[in-house]
Structure formats: C-alpha cells, structure tokens
JSON list of C-alpha atoms in Angstrom, two decimals:
[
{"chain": "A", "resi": 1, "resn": "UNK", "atom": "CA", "xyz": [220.78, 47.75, -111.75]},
{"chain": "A", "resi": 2, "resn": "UNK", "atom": "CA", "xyz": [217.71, 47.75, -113.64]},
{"chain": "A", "resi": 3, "resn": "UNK", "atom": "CA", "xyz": [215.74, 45.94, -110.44]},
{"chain": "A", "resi": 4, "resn": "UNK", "atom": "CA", "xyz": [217.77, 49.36, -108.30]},
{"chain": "A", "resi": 5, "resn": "UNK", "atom": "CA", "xyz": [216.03, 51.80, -110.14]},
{"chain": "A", "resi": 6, "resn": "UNK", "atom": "CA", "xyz": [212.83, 49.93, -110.48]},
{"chain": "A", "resi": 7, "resn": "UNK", "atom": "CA", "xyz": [212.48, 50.43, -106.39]},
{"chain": "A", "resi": 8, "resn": "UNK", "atom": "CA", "xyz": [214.14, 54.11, -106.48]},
{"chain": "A", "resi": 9, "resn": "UNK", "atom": "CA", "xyz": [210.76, 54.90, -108.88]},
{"chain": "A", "resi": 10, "resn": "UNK", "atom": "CA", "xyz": [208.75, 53.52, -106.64]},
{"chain": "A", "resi": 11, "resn": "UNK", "atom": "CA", "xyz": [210.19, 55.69, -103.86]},
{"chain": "A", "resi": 12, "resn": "UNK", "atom": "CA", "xyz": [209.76, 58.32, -105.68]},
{"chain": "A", "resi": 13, "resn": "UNK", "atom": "CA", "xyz": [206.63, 57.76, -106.34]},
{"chain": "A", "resi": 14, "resn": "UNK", "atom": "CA", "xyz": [205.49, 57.32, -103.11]},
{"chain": "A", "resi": 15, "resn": "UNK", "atom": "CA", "xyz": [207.23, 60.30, -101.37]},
{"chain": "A", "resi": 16, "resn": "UNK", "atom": "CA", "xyz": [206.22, 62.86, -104.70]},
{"chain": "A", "resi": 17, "resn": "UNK", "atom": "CA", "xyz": [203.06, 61.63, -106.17]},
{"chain": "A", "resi": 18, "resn": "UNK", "atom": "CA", "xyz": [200.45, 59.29, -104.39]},
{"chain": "A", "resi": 19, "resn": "UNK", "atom": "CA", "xyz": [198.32, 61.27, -102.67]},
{"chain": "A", "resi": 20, "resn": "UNK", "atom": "CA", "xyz": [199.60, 64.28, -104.55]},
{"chain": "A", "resi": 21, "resn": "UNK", "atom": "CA", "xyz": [202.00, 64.56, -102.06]},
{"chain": "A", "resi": 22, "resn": "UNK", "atom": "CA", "xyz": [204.18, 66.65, -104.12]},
{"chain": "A", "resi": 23, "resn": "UNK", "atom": "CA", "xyz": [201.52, 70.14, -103.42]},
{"chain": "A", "resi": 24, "resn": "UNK", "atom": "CA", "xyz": [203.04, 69.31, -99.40]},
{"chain": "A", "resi": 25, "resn": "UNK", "atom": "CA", "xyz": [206.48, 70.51, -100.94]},
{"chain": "A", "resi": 26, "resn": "UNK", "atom": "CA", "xyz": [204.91, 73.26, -103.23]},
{"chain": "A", "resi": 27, "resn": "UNK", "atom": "CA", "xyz": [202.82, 74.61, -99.98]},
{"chain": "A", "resi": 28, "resn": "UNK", "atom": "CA", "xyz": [206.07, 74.11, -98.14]},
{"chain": "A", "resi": 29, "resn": "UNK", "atom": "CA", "xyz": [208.46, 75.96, -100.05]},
{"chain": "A", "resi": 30, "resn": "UNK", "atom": "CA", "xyz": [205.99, 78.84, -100.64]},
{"chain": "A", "resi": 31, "resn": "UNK", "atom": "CA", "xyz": [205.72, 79.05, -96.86]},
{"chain": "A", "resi": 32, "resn": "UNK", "atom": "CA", "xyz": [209.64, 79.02, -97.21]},
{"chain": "A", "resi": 33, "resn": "UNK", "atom": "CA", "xyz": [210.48, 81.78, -99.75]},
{"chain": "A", "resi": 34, "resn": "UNK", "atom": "CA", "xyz": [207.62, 84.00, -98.05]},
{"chain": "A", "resi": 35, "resn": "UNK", "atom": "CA", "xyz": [208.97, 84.02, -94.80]},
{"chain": "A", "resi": 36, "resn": "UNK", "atom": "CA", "xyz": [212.78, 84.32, -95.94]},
{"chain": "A", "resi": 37, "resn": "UNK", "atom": "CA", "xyz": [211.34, 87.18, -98.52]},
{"chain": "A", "resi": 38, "resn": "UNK", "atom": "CA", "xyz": [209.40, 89.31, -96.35]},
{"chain": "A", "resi": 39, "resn": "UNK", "atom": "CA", "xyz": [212.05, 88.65, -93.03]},
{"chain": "A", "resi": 40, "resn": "UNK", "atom": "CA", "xyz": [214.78, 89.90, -95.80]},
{"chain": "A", "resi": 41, "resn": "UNK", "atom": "CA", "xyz": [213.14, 92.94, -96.63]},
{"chain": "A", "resi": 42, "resn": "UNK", "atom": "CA", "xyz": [212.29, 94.02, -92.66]},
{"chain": "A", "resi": 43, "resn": "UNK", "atom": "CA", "xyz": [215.95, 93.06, -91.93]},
{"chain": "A", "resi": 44, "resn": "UNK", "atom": "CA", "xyz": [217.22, 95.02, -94.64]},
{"chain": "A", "resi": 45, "resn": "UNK", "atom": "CA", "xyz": [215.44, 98.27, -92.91]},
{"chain": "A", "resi": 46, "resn": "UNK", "atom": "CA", "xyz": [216.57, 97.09, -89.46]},
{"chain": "A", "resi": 47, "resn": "UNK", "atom": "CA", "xyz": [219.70, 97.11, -90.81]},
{"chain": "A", "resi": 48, "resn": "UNK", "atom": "CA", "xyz": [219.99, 99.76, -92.41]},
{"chain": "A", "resi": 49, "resn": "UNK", "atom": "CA", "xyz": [218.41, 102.26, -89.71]},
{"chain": "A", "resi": 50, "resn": "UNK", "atom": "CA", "xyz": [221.09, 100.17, -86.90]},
{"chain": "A", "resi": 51, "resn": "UNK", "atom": "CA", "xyz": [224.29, 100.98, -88.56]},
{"chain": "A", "resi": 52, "resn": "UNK", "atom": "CA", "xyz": [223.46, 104.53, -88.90]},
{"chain": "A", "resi": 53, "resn": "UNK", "atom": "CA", "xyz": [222.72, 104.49, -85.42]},
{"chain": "A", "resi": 54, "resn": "UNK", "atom": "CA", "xyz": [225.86, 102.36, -85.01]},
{"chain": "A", "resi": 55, "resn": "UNK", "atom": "CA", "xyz": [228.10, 105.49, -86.79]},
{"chain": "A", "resi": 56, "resn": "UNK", "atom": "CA", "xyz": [226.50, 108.29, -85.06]},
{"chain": "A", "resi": 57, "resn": "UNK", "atom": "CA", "xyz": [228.63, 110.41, -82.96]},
{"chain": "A", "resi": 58, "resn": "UNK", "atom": "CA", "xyz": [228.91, 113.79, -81.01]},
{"chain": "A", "resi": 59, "resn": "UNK", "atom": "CA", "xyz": [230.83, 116.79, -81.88]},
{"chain": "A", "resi": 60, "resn": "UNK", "atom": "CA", "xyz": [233.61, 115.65, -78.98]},
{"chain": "A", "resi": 61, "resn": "UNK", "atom": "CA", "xyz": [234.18, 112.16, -81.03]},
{"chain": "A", "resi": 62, "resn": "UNK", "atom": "CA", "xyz": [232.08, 109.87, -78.78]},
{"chain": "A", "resi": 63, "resn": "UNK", "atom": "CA", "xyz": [229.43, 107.73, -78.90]},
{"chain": "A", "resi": 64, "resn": "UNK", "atom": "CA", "xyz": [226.05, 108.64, -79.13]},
{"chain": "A", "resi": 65, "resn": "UNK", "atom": "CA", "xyz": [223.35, 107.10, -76.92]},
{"chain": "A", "resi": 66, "resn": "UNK", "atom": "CA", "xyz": [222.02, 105.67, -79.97]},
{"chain": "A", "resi": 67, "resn": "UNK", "atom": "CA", "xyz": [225.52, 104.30, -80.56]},
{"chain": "A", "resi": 68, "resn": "UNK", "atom": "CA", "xyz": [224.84, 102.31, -77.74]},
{"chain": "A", "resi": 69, "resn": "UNK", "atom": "CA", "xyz": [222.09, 101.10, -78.29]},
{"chain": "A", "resi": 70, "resn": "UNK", "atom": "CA", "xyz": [222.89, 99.83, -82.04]},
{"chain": "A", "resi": 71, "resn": "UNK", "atom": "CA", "xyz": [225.65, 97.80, -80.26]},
{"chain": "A", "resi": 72, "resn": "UNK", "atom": "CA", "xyz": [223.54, 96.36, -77.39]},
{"chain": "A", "resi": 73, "resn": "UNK", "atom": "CA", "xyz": [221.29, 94.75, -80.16]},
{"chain": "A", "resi": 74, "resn": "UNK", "atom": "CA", "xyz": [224.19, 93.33, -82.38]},
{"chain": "A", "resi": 75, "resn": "UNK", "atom": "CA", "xyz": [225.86, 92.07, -79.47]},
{"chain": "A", "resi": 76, "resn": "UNK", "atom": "CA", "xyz": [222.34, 90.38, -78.25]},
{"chain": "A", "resi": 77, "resn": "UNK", "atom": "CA", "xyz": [221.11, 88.85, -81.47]},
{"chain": "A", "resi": 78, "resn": "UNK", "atom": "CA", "xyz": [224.40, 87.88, -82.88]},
{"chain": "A", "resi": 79, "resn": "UNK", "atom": "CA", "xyz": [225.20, 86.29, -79.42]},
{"chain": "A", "resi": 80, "resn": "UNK", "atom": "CA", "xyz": [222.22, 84.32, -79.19]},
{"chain": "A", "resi": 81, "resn": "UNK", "atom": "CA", "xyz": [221.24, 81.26, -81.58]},
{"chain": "A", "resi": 82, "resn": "UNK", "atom": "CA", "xyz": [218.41, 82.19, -83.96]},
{"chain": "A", "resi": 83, "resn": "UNK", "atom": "CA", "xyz": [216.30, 78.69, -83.07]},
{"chain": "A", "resi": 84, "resn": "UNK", "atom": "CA", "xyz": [216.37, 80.19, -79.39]},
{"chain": "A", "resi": 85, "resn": "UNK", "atom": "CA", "xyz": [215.09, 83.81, -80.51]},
{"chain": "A", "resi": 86, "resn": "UNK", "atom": "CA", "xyz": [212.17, 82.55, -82.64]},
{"chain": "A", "resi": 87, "resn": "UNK", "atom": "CA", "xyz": [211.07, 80.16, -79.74]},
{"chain": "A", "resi": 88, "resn": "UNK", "atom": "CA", "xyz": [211.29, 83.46, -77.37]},
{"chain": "A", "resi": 89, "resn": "UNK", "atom": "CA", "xyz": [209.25, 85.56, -79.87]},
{"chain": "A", "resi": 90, "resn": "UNK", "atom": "CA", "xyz": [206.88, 82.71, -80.21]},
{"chain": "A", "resi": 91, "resn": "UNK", "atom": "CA", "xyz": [206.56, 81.60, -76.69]},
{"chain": "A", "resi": 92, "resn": "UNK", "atom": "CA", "xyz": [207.06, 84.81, -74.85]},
{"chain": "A", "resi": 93, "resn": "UNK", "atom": "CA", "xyz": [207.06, 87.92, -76.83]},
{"chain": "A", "resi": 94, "resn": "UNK", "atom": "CA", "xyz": [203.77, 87.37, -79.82]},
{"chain": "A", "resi": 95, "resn": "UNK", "atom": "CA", "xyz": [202.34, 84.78, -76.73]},
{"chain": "A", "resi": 96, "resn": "UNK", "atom": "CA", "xyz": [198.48, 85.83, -77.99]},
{"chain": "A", "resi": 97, "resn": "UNK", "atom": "CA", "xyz": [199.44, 86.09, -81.75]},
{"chain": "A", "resi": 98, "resn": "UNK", "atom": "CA", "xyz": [198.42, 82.75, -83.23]},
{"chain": "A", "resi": 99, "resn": "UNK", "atom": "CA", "xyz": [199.91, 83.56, -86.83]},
{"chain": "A", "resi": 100, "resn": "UNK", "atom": "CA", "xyz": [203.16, 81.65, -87.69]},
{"chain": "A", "resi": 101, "resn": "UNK", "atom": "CA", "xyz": [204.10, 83.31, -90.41]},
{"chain": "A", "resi": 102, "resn": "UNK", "atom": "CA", "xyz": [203.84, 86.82, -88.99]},
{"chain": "A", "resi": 103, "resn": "UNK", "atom": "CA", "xyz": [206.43, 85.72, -85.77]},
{"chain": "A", "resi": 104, "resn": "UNK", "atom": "CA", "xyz": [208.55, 83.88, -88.36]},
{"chain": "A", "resi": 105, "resn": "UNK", "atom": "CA", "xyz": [209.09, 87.18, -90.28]},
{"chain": "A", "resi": 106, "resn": "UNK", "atom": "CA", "xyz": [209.50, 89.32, -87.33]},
{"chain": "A", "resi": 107, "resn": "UNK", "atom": "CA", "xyz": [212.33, 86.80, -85.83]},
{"chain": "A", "resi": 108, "resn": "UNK", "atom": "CA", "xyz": [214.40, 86.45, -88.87]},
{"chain": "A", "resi": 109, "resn": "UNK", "atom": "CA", "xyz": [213.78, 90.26, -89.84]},
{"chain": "A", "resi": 110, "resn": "UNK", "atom": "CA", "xyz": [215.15, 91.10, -86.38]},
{"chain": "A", "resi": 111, "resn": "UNK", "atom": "CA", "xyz": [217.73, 88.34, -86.43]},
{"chain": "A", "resi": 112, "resn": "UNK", "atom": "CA", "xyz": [219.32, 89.61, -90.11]},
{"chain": "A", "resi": 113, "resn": "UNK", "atom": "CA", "xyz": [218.79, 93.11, -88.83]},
{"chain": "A", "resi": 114, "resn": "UNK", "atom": "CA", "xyz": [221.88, 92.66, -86.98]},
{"chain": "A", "resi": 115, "resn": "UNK", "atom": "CA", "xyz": [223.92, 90.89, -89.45]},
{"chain": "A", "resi": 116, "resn": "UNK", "atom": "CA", "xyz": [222.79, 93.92, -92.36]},
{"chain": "A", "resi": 117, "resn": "UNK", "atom": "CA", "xyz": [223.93, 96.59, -89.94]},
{"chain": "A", "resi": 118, "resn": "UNK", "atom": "CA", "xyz": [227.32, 95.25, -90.02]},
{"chain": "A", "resi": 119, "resn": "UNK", "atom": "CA", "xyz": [227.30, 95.48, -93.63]},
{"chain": "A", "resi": 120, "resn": "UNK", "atom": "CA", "xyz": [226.00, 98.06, -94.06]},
{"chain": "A", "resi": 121, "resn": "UNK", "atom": "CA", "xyz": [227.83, 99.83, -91.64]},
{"chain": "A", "resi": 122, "resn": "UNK", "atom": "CA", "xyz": [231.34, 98.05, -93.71]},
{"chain": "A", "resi": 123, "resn": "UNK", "atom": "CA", "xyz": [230.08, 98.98, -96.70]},
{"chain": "A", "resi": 124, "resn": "UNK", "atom": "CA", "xyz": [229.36, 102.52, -95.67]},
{"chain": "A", "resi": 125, "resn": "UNK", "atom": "CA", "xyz": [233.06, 102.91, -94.25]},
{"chain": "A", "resi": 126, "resn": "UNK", "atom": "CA", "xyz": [234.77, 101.42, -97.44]},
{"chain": "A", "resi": 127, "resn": "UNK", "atom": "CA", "xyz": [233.23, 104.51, -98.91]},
{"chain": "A", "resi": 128, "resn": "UNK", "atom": "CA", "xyz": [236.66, 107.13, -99.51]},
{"chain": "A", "resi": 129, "resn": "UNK", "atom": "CA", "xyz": [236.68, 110.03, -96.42]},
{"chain": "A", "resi": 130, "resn": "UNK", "atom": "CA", "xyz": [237.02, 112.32, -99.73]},
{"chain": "A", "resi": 131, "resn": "UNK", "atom": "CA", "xyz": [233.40, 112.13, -100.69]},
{"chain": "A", "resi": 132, "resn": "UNK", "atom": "CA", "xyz": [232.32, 112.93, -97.30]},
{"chain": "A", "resi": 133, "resn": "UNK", "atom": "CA", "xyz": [234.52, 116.12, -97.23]},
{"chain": "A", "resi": 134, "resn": "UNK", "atom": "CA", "xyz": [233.82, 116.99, -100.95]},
{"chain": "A", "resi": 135, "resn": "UNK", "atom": "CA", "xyz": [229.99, 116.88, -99.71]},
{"chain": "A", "resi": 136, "resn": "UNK", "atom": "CA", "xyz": [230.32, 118.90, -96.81]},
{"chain": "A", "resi": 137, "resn": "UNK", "atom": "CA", "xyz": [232.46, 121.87, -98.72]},
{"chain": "A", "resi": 138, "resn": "UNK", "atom": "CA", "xyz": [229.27, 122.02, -101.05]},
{"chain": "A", "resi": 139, "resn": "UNK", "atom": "CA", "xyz": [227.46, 123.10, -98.17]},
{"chain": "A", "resi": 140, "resn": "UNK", "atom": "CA", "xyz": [225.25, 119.72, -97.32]},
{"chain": "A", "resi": 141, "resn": "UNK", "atom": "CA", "xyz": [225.08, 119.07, -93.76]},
{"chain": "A", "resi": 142, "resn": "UNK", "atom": "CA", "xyz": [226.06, 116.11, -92.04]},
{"chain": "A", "resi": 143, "resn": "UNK", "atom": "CA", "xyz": [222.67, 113.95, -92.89]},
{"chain": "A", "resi": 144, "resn": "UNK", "atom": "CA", "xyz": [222.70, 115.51, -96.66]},
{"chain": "A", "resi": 145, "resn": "UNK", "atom": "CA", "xyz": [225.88, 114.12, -97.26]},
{"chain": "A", "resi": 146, "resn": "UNK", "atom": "CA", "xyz": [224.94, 111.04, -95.78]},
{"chain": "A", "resi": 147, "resn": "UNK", "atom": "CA", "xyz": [221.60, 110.42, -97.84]},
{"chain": "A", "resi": 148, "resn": "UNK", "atom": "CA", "xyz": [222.75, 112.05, -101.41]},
{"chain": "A", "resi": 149, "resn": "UNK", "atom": "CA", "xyz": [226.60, 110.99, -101.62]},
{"chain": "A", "resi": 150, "resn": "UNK", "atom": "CA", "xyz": [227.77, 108.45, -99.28]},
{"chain": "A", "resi": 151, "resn": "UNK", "atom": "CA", "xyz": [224.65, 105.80, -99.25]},
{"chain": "A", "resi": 152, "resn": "UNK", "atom": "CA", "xyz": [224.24, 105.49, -102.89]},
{"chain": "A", "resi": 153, "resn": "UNK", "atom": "CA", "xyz": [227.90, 104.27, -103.31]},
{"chain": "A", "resi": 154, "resn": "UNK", "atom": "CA", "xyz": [227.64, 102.21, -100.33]},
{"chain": "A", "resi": 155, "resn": "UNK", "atom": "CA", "xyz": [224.77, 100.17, -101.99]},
{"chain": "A", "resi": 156, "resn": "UNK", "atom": "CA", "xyz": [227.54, 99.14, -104.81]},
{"chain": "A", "resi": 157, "resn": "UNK", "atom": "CA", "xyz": [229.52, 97.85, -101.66]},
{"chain": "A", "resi": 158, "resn": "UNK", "atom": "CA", "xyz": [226.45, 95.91, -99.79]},
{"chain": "A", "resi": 159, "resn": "UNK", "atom": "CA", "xyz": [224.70, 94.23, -102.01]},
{"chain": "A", "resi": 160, "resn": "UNK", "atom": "CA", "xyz": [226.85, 91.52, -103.03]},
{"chain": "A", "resi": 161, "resn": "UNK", "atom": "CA", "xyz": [227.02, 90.60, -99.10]},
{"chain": "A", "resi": 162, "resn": "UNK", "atom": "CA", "xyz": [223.44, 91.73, -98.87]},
{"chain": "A", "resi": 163, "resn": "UNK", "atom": "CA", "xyz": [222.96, 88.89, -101.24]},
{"chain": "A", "resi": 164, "resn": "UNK", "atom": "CA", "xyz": [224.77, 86.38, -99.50]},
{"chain": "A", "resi": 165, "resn": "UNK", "atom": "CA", "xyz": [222.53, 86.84, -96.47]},
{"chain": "A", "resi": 166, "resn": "UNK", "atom": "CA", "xyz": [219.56, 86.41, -97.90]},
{"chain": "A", "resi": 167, "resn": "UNK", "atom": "CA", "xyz": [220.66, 82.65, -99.10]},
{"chain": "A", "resi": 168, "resn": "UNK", "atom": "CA", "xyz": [221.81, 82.27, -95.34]},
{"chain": "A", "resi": 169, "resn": "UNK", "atom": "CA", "xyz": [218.08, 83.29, -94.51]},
{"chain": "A", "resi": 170, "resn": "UNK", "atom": "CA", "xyz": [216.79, 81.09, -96.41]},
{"chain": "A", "resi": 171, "resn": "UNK", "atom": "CA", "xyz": [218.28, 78.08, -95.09]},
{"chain": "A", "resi": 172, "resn": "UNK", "atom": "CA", "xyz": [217.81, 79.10, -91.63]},
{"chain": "A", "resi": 173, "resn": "UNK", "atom": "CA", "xyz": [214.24, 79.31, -92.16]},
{"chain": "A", "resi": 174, "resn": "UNK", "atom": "CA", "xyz": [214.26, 75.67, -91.54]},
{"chain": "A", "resi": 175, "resn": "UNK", "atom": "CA", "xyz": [213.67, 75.92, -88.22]},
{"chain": "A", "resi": 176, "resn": "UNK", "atom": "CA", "xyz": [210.10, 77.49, -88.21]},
{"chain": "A", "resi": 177, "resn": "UNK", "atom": "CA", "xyz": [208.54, 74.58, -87.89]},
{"chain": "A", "resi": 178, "resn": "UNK", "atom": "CA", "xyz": [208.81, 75.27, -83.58]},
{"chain": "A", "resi": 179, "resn": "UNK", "atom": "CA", "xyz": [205.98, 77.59, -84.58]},
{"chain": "A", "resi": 180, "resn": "UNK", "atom": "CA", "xyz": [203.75, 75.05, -85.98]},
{"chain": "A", "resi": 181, "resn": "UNK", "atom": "CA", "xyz": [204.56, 75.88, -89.30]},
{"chain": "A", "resi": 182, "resn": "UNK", "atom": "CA", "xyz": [204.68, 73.65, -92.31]},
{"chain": "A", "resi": 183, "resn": "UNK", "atom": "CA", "xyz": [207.94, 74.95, -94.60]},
{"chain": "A", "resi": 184, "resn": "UNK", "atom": "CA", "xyz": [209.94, 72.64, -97.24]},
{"chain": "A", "resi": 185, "resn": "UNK", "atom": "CA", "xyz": [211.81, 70.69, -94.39]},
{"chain": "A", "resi": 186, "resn": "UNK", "atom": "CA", "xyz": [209.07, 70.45, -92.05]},
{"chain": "A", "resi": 187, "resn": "UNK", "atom": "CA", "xyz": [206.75, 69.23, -95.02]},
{"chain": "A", "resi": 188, "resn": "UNK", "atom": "CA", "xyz": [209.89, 66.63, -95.65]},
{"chain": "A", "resi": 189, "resn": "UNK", "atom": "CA", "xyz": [209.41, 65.09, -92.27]},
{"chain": "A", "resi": 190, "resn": "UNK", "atom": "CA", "xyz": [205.83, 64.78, -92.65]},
{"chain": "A", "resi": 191, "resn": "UNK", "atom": "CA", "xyz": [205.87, 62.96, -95.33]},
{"chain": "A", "resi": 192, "resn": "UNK", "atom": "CA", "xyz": [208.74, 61.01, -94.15]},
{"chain": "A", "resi": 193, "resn": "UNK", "atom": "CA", "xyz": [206.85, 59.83, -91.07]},
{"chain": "A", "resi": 194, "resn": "UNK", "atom": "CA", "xyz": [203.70, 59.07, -93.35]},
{"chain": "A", "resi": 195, "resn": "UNK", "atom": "CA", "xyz": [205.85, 56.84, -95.84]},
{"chain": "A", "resi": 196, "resn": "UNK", "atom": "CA", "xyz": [207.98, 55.31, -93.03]},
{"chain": "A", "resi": 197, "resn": "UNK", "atom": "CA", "xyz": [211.18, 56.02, -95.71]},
{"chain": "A", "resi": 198, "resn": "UNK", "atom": "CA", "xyz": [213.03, 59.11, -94.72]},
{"chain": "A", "resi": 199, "resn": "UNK", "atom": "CA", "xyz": [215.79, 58.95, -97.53]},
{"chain": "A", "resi": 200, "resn": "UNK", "atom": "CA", "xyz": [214.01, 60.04, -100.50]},
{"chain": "A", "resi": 201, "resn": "UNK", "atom": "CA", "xyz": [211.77, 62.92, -98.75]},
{"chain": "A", "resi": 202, "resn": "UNK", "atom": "CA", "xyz": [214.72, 64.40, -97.73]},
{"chain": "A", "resi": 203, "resn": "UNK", "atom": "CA", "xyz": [216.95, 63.98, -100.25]},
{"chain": "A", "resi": 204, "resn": "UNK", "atom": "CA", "xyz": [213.93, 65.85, -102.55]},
{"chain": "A", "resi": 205, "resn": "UNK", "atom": "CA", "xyz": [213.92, 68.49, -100.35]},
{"chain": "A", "resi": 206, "resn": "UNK", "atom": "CA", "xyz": [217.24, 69.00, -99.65]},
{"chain": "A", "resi": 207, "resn": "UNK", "atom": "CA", "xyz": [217.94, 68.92, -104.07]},
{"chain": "A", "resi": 208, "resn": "UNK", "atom": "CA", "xyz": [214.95, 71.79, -104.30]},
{"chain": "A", "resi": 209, "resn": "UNK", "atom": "CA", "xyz": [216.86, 73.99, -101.55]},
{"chain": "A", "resi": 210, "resn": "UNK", "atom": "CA", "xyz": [220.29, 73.20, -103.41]},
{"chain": "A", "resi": 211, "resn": "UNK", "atom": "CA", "xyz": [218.07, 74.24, -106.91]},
{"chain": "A", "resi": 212, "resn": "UNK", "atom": "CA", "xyz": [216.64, 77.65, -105.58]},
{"chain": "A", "resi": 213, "resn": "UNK", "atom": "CA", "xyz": [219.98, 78.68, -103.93]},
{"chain": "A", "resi": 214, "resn": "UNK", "atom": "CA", "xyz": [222.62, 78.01, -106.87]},
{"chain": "A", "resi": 215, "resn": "UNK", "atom": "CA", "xyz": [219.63, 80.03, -108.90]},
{"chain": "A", "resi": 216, "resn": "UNK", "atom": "CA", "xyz": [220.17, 82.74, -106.47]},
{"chain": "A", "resi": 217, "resn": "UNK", "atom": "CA", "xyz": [223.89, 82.38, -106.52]},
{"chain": "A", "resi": 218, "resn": "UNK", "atom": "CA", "xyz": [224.41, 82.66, -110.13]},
{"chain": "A", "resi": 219, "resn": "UNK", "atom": "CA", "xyz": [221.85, 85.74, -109.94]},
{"chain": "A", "resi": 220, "resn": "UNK", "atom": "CA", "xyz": [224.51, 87.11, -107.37]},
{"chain": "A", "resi": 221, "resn": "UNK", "atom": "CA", "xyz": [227.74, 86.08, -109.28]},
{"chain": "A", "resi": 222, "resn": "UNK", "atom": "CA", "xyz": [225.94, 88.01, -112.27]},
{"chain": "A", "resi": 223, "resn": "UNK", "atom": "CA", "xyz": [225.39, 90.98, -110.73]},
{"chain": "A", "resi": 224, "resn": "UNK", "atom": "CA", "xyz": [228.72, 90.98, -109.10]},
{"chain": "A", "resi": 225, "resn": "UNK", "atom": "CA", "xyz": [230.30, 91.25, -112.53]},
{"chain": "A", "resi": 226, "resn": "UNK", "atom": "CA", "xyz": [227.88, 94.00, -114.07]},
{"chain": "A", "resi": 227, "resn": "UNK", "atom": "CA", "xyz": [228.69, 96.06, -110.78]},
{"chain": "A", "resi": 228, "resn": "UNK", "atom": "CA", "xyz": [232.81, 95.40, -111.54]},
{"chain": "A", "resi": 229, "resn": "UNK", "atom": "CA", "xyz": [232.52, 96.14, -115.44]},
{"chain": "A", "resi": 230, "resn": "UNK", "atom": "CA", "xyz": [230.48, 99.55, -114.06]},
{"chain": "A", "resi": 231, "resn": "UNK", "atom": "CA", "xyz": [233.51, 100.25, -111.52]},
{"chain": "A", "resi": 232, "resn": "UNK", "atom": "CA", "xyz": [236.11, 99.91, -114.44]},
{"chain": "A", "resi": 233, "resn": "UNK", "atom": "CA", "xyz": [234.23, 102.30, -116.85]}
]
C-alpha cells in the first residue's frame, strides 16, 4: 500500500508540479471559464431576442416572418453537432480572424442562443394568460405588457434552466481546442503527451471540472429554494 501511494505522489508530482506544470491547468481553465462566461452571456441575448421573435404573430393568428426565421435557426443549430459549428465558424465563417477565443465565444454564444430561446420562450408561456390581459386593460400595448409584466416573472421561470445551461456550456467548451486553443482538457493532453502517463493528467482535470460544476450546482440548488420560499410568501 504504502509502496502504491509512494508512485501515485510521484505521478502527481510529475503531471502538477515539475516544471510548474500546474500554471498549464490554471492558464487552461481560465481560457475555459472565459470562453463558457462570455459565450453564456451572448447566448443569453441571442436567446432572449429569438424567442420573442419565436412568439411574434399577426393580428390573423399567424406567423410572423420573424417567426420564421427564429425557427429556421433553432432547427439549424440544434440539428447540427456543436464540434461541427465551431470548426465551420473557424474554418469558413472568421477564415481571416486569427483569435481563438473570439470564434470560441461567438460559436457557443450562437450555439446556446438556440437552446435559451426555448427557455425562454417556455418560461415566458408558463407565465398565466391573466397577466397578459390584466396588462392590456391598463392600457399598455402589446410590447408594454411584454417588457413591464410578463418578462420579469418569466425570469423566476428561466433561470433555474438558464443555470443548467451554462454548466452544459461549460463542459462543451472542451472541444475548442480545433481552434488551436489551450483550455483545461486540451492543457490535460499536453501534458499527458509530455509525461507519457495519461491517467493522472486527466483524472486532475476531469476532478477540477467535477469541483467548479458541483460549486455551480449547489449555487443553483440555492437559488432554486430562495426563488420557491419567495413564490410561497
């Protein structure tokens, strides 16, 4: 046992601290969380300004041409694997842009955009037709309503799901190393190659993933309950 641990420490030490090795992961996962961050905050306005489109409609009932088009991008990025859309936007689409991080961010941000619309557009249909018609009696229009009564008790609705997509996000990152760029896993396999032992660079990057999500689980879990002891009061 104690000869077993003796050579697990030297692992370790290999794959975390000769060389400093250990600033690869820091770099890594900072390269992680900023691409995940900044692609969650464009898909959150993607999203957003796609399921209003999604619900618009004319005075007859039907779709609007912006309808449409909300429904032509869902179908398109949900129906397509997010390793093949970053490769597009890398390859094909940003072509002369030689910053990673920037195509990263506008892949994922347009990749969640689709999957935020839906909840967004969920959470703004669990919202009761009453408020709607209680808005419009007051004399709001259509858009008033909208803005000042029916979004603000959507958000309750959203962001628990919100939430959940951003850990999704996060782990789908993973893949940006097609664009030459060196996240947590990425890092990982660099090392891995350098040591020649793949089990314990992985296995410490795969732990710091499983650390920074159950953080931002149990952030989620606790702001689920404040927003049900709010709905009870």
């Amino acid at each position: 046992m104690q000869a077993w641990l003796l050579k697990v420490s030297e692992r370790f030490e290999v794959a975390f601290i000769t060389g400093e090795r250990w600033k690869l992961y820091f770099n890594g996962l900072g390269v992680t969380l900023e691409v995940a961050f900044f692609a969650a905050v464009l898909g959150l306005l993607i999203g957003t300004v796609v399921a209003l489109m999604k619900l618009s409609t004319r005075r007859d009932g039907k779709k609007t041409l912006l309808a449409v088009i909300a429904n032509a991008y869902i179908d398109v990025i949900r129906g397509t694997p997010s390793v093949l859309q970053l490769l597009i936007m890398w390859f094909i689409i940003m072509k002369s842009c030689k910053n990673g991080v920037l195509v990263a961010i506008l892949s994922f941000g347009i990749n969640s955009g689709a999957y935020v619309a839906e909840i967004v557009r969920a959470g703004i249909l669990a919202v009761d037709k009453g408020q709607t018609e209680a808005g419009r009696s007051l004399g709001l229009s259509k858009s008033q309503t909208m803005v000042y009564i029916v979004i603000p008790q959507a958000i309750k609705n959203v962001l628990p799901p919100i939430g959940n997509e951003f850990i999704v996000l996060l782990k789908e990152t993973a893949i940006v190393g097609y664009v030459s760029l060196t996240d947590l896993t990425r890092a990982a396999s660099q090392i891995s190659s350098r040591t020649y032992d793949a089990f314990m660079p992985l296995i410490g990057a795969a732990v710091i993933y499983f650390v920074i999500i159950k953080i931002l689980t149990v952030l989620m879990d606790l702001l689920e309950r404040r927003l049900r002891k709010s709905d009870n009061r």
